[in-house]
Short mmCIF file of C-alpha atoms and ligand atoms in Angstrom, two decimals:
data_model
loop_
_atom_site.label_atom_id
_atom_site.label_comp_id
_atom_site.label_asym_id
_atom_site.label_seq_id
_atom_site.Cartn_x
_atom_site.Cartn_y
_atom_site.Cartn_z
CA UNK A 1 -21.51 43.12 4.00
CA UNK A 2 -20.96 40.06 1.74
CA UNK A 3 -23.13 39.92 -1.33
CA UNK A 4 -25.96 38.00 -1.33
CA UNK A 5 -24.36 34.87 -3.20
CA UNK A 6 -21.14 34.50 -0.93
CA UNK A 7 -23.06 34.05 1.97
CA UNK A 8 -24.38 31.01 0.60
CA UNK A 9 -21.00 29.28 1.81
CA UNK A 10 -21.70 25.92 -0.43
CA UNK A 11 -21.83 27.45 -3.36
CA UNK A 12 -18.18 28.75 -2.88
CA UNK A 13 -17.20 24.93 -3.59
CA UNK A 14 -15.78 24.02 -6.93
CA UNK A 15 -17.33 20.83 -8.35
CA UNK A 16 -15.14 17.93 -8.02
CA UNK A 17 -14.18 15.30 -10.53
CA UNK A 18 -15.40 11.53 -9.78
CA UNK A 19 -12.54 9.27 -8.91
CA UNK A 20 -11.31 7.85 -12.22
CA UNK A 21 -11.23 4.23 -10.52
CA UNK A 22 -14.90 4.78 -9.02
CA UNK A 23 -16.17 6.07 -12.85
CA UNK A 24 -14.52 2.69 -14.12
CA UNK A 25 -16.07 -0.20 -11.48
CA UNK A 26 -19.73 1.94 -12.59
CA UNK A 27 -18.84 1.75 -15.87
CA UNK A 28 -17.79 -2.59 -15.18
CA UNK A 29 -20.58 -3.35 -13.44
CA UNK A 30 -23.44 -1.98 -15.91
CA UNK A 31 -21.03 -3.09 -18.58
CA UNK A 32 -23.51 -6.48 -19.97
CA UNK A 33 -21.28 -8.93 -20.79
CA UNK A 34 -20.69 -12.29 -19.30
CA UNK A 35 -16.91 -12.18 -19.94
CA UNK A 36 -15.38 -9.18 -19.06
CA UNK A 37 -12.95 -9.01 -16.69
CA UNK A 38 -12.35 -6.31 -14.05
CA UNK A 39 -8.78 -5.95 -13.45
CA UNK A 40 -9.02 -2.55 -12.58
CA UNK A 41 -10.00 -2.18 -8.79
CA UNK A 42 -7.28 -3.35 -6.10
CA UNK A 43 -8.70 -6.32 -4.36
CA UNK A 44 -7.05 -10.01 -4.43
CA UNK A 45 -10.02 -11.97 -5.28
CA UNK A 46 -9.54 -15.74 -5.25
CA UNK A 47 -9.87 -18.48 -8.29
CA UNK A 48 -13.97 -18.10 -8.77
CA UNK A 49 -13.45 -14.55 -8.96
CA UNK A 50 -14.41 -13.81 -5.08
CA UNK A 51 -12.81 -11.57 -2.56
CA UNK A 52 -14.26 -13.90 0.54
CA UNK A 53 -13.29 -13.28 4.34
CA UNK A 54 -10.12 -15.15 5.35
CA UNK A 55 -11.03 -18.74 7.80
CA UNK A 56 -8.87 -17.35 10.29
CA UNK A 57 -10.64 -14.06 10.08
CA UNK A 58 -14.28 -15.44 10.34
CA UNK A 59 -12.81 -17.40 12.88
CA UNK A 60 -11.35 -14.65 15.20
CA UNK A 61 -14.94 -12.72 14.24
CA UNK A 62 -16.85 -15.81 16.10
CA UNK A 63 -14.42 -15.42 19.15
CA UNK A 64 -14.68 -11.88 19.34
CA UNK A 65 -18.36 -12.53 18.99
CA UNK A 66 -18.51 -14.41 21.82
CA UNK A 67 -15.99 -13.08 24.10
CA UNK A 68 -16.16 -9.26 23.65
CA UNK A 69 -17.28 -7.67 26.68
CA UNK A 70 -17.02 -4.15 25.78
CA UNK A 71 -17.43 -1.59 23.34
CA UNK A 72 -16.23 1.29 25.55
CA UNK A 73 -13.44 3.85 23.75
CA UNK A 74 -9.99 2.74 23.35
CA UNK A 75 -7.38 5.94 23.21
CA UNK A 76 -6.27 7.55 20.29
CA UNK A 77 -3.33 5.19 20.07
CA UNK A 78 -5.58 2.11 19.39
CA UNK A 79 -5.00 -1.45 20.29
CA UNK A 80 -1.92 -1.42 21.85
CA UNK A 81 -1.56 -5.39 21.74
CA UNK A 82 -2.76 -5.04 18.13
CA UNK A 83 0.63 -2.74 17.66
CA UNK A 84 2.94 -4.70 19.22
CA UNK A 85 2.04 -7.58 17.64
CA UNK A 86 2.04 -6.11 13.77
CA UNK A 87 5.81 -4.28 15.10
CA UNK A 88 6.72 -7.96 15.73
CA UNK A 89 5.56 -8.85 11.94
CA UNK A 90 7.35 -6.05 10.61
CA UNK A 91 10.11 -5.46 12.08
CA UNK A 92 11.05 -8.80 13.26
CA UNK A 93 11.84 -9.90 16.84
CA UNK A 94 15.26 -7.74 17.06
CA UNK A 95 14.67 -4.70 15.59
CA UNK A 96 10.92 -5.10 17.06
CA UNK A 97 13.10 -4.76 20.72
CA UNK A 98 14.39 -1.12 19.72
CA UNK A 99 12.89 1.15 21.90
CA UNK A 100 13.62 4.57 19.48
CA UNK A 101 10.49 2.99 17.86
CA UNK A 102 7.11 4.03 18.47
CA UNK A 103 3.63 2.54 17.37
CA UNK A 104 0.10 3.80 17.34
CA UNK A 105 -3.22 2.10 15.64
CA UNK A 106 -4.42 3.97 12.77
CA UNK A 107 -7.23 3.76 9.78
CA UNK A 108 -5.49 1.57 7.20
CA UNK A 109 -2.33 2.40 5.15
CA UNK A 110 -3.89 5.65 4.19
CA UNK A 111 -4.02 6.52 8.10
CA UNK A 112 -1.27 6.18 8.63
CA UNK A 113 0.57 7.79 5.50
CA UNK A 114 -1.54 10.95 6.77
CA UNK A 115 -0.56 11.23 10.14
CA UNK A 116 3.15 10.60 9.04
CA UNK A 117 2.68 13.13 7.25
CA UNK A 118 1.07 15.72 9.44
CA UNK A 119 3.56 14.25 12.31
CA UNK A 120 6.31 16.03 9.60
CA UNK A 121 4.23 18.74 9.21
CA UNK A 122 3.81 19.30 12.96
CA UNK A 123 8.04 19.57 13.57
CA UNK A 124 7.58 23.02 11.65
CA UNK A 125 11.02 21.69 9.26
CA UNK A 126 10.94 22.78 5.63
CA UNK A 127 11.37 19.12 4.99
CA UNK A 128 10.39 17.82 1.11
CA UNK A 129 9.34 14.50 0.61
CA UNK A 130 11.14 13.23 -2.83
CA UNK A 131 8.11 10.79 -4.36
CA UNK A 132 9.26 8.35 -7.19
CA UNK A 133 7.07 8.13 -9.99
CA UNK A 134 4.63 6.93 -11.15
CA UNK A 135 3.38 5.73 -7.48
CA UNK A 136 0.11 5.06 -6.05
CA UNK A 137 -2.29 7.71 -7.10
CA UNK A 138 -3.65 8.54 -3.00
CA UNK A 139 -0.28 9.38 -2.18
CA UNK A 140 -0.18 12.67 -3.31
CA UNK A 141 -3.31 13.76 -1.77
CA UNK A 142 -2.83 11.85 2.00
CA UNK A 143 0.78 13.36 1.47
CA UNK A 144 -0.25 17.20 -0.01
CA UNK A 145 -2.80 17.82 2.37
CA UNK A 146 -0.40 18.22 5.20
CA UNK A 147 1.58 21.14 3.23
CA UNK A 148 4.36 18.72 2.94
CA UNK A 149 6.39 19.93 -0.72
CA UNK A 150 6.54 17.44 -2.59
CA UNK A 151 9.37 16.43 -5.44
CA UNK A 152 9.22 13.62 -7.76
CA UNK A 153 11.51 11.85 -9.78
CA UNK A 154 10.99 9.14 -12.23
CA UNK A 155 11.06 5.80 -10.50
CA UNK A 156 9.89 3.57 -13.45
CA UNK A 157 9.95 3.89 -17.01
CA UNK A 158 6.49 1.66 -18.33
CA UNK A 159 7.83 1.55 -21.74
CA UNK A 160 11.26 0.14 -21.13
CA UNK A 161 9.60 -1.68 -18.16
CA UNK A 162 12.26 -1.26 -15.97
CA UNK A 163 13.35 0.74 -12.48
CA UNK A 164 15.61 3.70 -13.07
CA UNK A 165 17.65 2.62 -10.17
CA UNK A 166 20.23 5.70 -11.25
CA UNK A 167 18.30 7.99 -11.72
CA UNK A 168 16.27 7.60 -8.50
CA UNK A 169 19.96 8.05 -7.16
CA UNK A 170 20.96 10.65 -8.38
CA UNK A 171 17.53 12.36 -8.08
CA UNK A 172 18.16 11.84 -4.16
CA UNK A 173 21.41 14.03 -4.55
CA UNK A 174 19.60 16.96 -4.11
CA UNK A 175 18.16 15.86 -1.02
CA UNK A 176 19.33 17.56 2.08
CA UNK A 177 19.34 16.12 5.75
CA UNK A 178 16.07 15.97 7.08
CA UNK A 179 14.30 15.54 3.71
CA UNK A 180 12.26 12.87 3.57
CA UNK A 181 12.45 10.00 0.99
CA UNK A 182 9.02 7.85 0.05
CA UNK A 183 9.30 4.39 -0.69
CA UNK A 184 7.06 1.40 -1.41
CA UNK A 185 8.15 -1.26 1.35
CA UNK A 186 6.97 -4.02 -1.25
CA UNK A 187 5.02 -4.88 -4.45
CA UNK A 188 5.05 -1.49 -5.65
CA UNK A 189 1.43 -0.15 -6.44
CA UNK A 190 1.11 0.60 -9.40
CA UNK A 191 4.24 -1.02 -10.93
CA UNK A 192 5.01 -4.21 -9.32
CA UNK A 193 8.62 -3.45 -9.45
CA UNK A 194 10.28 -3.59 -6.43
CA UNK A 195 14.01 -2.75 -5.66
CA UNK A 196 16.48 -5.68 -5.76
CA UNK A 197 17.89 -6.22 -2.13
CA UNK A 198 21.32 -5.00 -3.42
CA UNK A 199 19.94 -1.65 -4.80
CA UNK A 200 17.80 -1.14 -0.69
CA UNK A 201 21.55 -2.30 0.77
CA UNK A 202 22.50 0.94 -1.85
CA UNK A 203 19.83 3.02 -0.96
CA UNK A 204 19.46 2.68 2.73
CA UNK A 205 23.28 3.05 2.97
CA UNK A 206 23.20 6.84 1.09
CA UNK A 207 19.86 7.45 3.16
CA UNK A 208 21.68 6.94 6.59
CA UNK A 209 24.66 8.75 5.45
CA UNK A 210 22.95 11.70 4.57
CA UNK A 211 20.73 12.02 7.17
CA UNK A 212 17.77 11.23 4.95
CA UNK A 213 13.80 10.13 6.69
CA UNK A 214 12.50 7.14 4.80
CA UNK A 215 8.66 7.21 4.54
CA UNK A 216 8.16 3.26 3.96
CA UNK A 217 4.68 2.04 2.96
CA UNK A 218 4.11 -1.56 3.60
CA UNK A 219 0.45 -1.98 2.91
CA UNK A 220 1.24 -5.39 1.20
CA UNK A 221 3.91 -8.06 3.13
CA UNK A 222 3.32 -11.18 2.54
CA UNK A 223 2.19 -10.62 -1.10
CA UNK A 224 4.90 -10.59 -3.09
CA UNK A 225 8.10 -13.30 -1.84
CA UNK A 226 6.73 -13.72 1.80
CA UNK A 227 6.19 -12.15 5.17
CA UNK A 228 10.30 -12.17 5.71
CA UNK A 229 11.27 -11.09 2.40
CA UNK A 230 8.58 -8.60 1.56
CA UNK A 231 9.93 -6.84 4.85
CA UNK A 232 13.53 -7.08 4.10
CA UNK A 233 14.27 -4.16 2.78
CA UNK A 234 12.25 -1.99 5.13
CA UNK A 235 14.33 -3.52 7.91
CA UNK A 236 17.45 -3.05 6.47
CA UNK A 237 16.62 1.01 6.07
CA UNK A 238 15.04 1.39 9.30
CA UNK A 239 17.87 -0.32 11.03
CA UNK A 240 20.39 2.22 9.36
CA UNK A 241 18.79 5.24 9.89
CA UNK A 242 18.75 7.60 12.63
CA UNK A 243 14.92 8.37 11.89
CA UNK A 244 12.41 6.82 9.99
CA UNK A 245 8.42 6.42 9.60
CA UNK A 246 6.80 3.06 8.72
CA UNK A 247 2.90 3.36 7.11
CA UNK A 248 1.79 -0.46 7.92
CA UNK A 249 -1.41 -1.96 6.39
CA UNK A 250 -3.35 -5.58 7.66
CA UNK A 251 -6.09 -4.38 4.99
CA UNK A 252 -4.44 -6.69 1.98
CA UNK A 253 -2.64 -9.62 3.77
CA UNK A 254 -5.38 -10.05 6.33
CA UNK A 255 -7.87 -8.84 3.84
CA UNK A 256 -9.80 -6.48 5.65
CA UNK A 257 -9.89 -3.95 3.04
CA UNK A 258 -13.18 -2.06 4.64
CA UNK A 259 -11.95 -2.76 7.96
CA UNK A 260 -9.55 0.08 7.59
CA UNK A 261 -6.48 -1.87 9.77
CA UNK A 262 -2.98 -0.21 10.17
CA UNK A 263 -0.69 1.46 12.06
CA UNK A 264 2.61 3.94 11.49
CA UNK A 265 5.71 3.27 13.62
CA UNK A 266 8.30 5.92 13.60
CA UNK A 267 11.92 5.66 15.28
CA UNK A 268 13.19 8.38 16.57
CA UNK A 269 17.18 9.74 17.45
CA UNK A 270 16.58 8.22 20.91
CA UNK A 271 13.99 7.04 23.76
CA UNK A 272 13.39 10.58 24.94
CA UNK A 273 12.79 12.05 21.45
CA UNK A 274 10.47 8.64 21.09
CA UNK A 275 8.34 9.61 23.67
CA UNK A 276 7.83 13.13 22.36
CA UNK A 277 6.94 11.04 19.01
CA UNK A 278 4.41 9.21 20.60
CA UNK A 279 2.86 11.98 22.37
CA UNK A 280 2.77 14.11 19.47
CA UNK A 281 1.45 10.73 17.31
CA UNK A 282 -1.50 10.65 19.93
CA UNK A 283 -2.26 14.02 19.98
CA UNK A 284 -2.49 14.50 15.98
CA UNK A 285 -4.64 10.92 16.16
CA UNK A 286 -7.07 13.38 18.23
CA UNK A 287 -7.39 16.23 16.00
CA UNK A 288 -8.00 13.54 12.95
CA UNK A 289 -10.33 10.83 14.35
CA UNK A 290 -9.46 10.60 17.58
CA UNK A 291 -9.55 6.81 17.75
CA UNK A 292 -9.13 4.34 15.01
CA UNK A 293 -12.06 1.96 14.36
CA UNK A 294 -11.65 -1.82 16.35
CA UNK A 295 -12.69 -4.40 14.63
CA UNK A 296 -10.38 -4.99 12.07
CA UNK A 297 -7.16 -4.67 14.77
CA UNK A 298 -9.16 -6.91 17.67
CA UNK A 299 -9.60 -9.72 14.33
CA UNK A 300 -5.56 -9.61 13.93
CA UNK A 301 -5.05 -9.78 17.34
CA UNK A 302 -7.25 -12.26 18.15
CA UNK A 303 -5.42 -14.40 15.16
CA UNK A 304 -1.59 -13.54 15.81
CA UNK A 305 -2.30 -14.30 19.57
CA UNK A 306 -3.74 -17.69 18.64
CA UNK A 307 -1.05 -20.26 17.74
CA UNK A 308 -3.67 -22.27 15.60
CA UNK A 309 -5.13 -19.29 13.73
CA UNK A 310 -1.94 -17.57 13.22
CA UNK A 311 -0.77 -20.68 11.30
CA UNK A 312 -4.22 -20.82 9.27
CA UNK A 313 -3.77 -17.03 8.48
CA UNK A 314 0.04 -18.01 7.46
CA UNK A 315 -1.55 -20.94 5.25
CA UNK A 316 -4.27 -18.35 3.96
CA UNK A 317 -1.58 -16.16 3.11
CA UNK A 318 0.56 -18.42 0.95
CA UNK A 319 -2.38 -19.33 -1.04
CA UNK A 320 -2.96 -15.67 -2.43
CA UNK A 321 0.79 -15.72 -2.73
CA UNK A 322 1.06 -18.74 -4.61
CA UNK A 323 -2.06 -17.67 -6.81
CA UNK A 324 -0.73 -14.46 -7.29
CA UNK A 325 2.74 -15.73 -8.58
CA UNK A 326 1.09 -18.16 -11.00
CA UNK A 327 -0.84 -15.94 -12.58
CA UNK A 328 2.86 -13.47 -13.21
CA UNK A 329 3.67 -16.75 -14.48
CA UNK A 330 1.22 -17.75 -16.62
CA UNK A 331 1.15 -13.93 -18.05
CA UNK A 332 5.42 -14.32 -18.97
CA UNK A 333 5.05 -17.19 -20.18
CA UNK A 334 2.20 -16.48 -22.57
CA UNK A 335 4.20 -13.91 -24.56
CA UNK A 336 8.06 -12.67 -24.57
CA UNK A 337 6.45 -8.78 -24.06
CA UNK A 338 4.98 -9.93 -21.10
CA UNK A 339 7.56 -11.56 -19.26
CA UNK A 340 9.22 -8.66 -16.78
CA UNK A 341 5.85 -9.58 -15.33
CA UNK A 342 7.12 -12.77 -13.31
CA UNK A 343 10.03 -10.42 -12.21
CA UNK A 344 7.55 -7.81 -10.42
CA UNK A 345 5.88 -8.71 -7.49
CA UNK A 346 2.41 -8.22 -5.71
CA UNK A 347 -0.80 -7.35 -7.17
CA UNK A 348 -0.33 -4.89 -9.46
CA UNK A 349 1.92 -4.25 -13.04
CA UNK A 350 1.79 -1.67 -15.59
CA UNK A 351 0.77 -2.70 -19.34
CA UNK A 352 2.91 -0.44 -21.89
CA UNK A 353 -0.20 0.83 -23.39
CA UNK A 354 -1.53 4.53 -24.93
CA UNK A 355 -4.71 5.60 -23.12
CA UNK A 356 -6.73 4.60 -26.37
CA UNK A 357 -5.43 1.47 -26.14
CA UNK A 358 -6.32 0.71 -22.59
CA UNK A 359 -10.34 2.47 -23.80
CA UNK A 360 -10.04 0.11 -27.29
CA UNK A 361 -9.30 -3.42 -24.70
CA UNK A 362 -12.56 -1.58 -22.62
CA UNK A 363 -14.94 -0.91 -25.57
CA UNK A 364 -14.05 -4.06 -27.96
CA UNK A 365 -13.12 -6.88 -25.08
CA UNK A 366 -15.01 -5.85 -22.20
CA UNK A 367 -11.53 -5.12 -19.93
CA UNK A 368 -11.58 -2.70 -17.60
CA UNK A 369 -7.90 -1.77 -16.10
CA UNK A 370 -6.30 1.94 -15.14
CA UNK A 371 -5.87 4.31 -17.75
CA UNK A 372 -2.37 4.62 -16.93
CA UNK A 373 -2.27 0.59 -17.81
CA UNK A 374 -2.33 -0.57 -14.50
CA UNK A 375 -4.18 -3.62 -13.97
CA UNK A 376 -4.40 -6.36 -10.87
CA UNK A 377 -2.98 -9.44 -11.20
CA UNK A 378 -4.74 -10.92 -8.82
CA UNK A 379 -8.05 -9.92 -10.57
CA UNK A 380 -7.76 -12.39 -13.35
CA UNK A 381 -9.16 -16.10 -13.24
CA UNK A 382 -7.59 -19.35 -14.19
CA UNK A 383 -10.04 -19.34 -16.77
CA UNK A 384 -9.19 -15.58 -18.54
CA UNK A 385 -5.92 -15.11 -17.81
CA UNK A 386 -4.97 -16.65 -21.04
CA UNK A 387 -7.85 -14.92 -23.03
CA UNK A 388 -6.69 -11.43 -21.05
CA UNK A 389 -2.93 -11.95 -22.13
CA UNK A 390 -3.51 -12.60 -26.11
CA UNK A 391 -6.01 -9.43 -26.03
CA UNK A 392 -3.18 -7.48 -24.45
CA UNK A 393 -0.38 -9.20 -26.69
CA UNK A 394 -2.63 -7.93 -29.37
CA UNK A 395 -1.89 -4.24 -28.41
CA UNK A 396 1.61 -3.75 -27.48
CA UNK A 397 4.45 -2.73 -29.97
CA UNK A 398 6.26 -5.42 -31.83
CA UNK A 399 9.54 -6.50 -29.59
N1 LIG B 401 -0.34 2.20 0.23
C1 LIG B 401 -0.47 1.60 -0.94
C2 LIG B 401 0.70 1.57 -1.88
C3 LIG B 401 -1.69 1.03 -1.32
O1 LIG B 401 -1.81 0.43 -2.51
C4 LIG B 401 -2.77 1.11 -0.41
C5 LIG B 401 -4.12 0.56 -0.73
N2 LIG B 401 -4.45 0.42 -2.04
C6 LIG B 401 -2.57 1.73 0.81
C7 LIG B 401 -1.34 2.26 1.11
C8 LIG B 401 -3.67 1.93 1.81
O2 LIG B 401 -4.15 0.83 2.38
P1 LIG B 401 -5.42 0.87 3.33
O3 LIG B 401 -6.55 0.31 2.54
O4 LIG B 401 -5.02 0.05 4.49
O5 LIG B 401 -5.67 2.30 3.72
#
């Protein structure tokens, strides 16, 4: 017989700590004053300060609107035209052709980093998955949770703001065939700094010799140099390697953020073993959430089959590119500290600050950013983005 308090199964939890990010858009939004600036949560949000719905996405809503005949269940693998339109995005047209790789539909990036990860977990290999660090807090958690070991390395260094290509290197020297190797497709979250295409010709070169499995999340093409040369690297690796695993996100570049729009590719040694993938992929799907929500995948189908909306969601898309590099710009250029900013890429950089630092730019200037000194680019104004950089200037160590 259990005693009286362990039956009580809820009480066997332990108490869980808000998420740090959730405590800090509370602590923004009660926070009075008319000019603080919230560069702490991950959405693009446009010149006025708004995150509105794409055209071509309230466009694609009205169509669906009107021509939508059905809400009956799709399979666990999703959209399928959805897929094999995004494969065409990401891959390009050739590689797109290779039949060793395999798509389903999942719920946003995060989706599909967790079943990649439970697809690794379900080949019963002691894989590891070497993580460079610092990297985007959820990936530990979507990774962990499938039992998958994880070992990190340092990636970055925020003080000497710069990648420790070397290191990372020789870090994957103790990697043995059939470990698996995470990387950040594009505008690294939460540094901005992306490998140089030299360093993924490097990397992708060792990875294919050794027999490595890149993990590549792409949750933001199209938001740092373009939808070619954000993807560029992820080709190159996925071309070279026998096996690889792609965690794709329309949540950003589309931005459908709630949405929850993705999808994980994975190539495999060969059709047959591609198959078993995909089987495996749809059976996982099942055990998770056995179909992944429509909307969000029927709105980028409906635009990337649509010659005139995918060319308004290409124009849409070069506007938060274009306001996204100006404002790196506009940051470098206000002070010499800040100016590895215009060589990162996407929405996201790390400040070289302490922890108090990042709570004195809170309490006395009404900032709100990361406590790790990771703030959004793309959450500044045209209006505070030269306010935001002198505050910031104000902190940082003489150069
Ligand atoms: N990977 C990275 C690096 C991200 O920054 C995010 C979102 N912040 C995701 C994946 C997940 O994207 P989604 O919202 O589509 O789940």
């Amino acid at each position: 017989m259990m005693a009286n308090g362990e039956t009580r199964l809820f009480d066997r939890l332990e108490p869980q700590k808000p998420d740090a990010l959730l405590s800090l858009i509370g602590l923004c939004r009660a926070d009075p004053r008319s000019d603080k600036i919230d560069v702490g949560v991950g959405v693009y949000r446009d010149a006025a300060g708004g995150t509105p719905i794409l055209r071509s996405v309230k466009a694609a809503e009205r169509i669906l609107l009107e021509t939508q005949e059905t809400k009956a269940y799709l399979g666990p693998e999703g959209d399928a035209r959805f897929v094999e339109l995004v494969r065409a995005i990401v891959f390009g047209d050739d590689l797109a052709k290779d039949e060793r790789i395999v798509g389903v539909q999942t719920p946003g990036g995060c989706g599909a980093l967790r079943l990649g990860a439970e697809l690794v977990r379900a080949t019963g290999a002691n894989a590891r998955i070497f993580v460079g660090q610092p990297t985007w807090p959820n990936h530990a958690p979507l990774i962990g949770c499938a039992g998958v070991p994880m070992v990190d390395y340092t990636y970055y260094d925020p003080q000497a703001r710069t990648v420790r290509f070397d290191e990372m290197m020789s870090a994957l020297e103790d990697a043995s065939a059939g470990d698996i190797v995470l990387l950040h497709g594009c505008c690294h979250n939460p540094t901005g700094a992306d490998l140089s295409l030299d360093q993924w010709d490097t990397l992708s070169r060792f990875i294919a010799d050794r027999g490595l499995i890149p993990f590549i999340d792409l949750a933001y093409q199209g938001l740092g140099n373009g939808l070619e040369a954000d993807a560029a690297g992820t080709r190159m690796t996925v071309e070279r390697a026998e096996q690889a695993l792609v965690a794709q996100s329309c949540d950003k570049n589309f931005g459908l953020y709630r949405e929850r729009t993705g999808s994980l590719f994975v190539k495999a040694a060969g059709a047959g073993a591609a198959e078993i993938v995909y089987g495996n992929l749809l059976s996982l799907a099942r055990t998770m959430w056995s179909m992944p929500p429509d909307h969000g995948a029927a709105v980028v189908r409906t635009i990337l089959d649509d010659a005139d909306l995918r060319a308004d969601w290409h124009a849409e898309l070069k506007e938060m590119l274009a306001r996204i590099r100006g404002l790196r710009a506009r940051l470098a250029a206000a002070d010499p500290r800040l100016a590895y900013i215009d060589d990162q890429n996407g929405m996201f950089s790390i400040l070289p600050l302490t922890k108090d630092q990042v709570a004195a730019l809170r309490d006395e200037a009404g900032i709100y950013m990361a406590g790790s000194g990771r703030f959004n680019v793309a959450g500044l104004s045209d209006e505070n983005v030269d306010r935001f950089a002198a505050l910031v200037a104000a902190q940082l160590p003489e150069a």
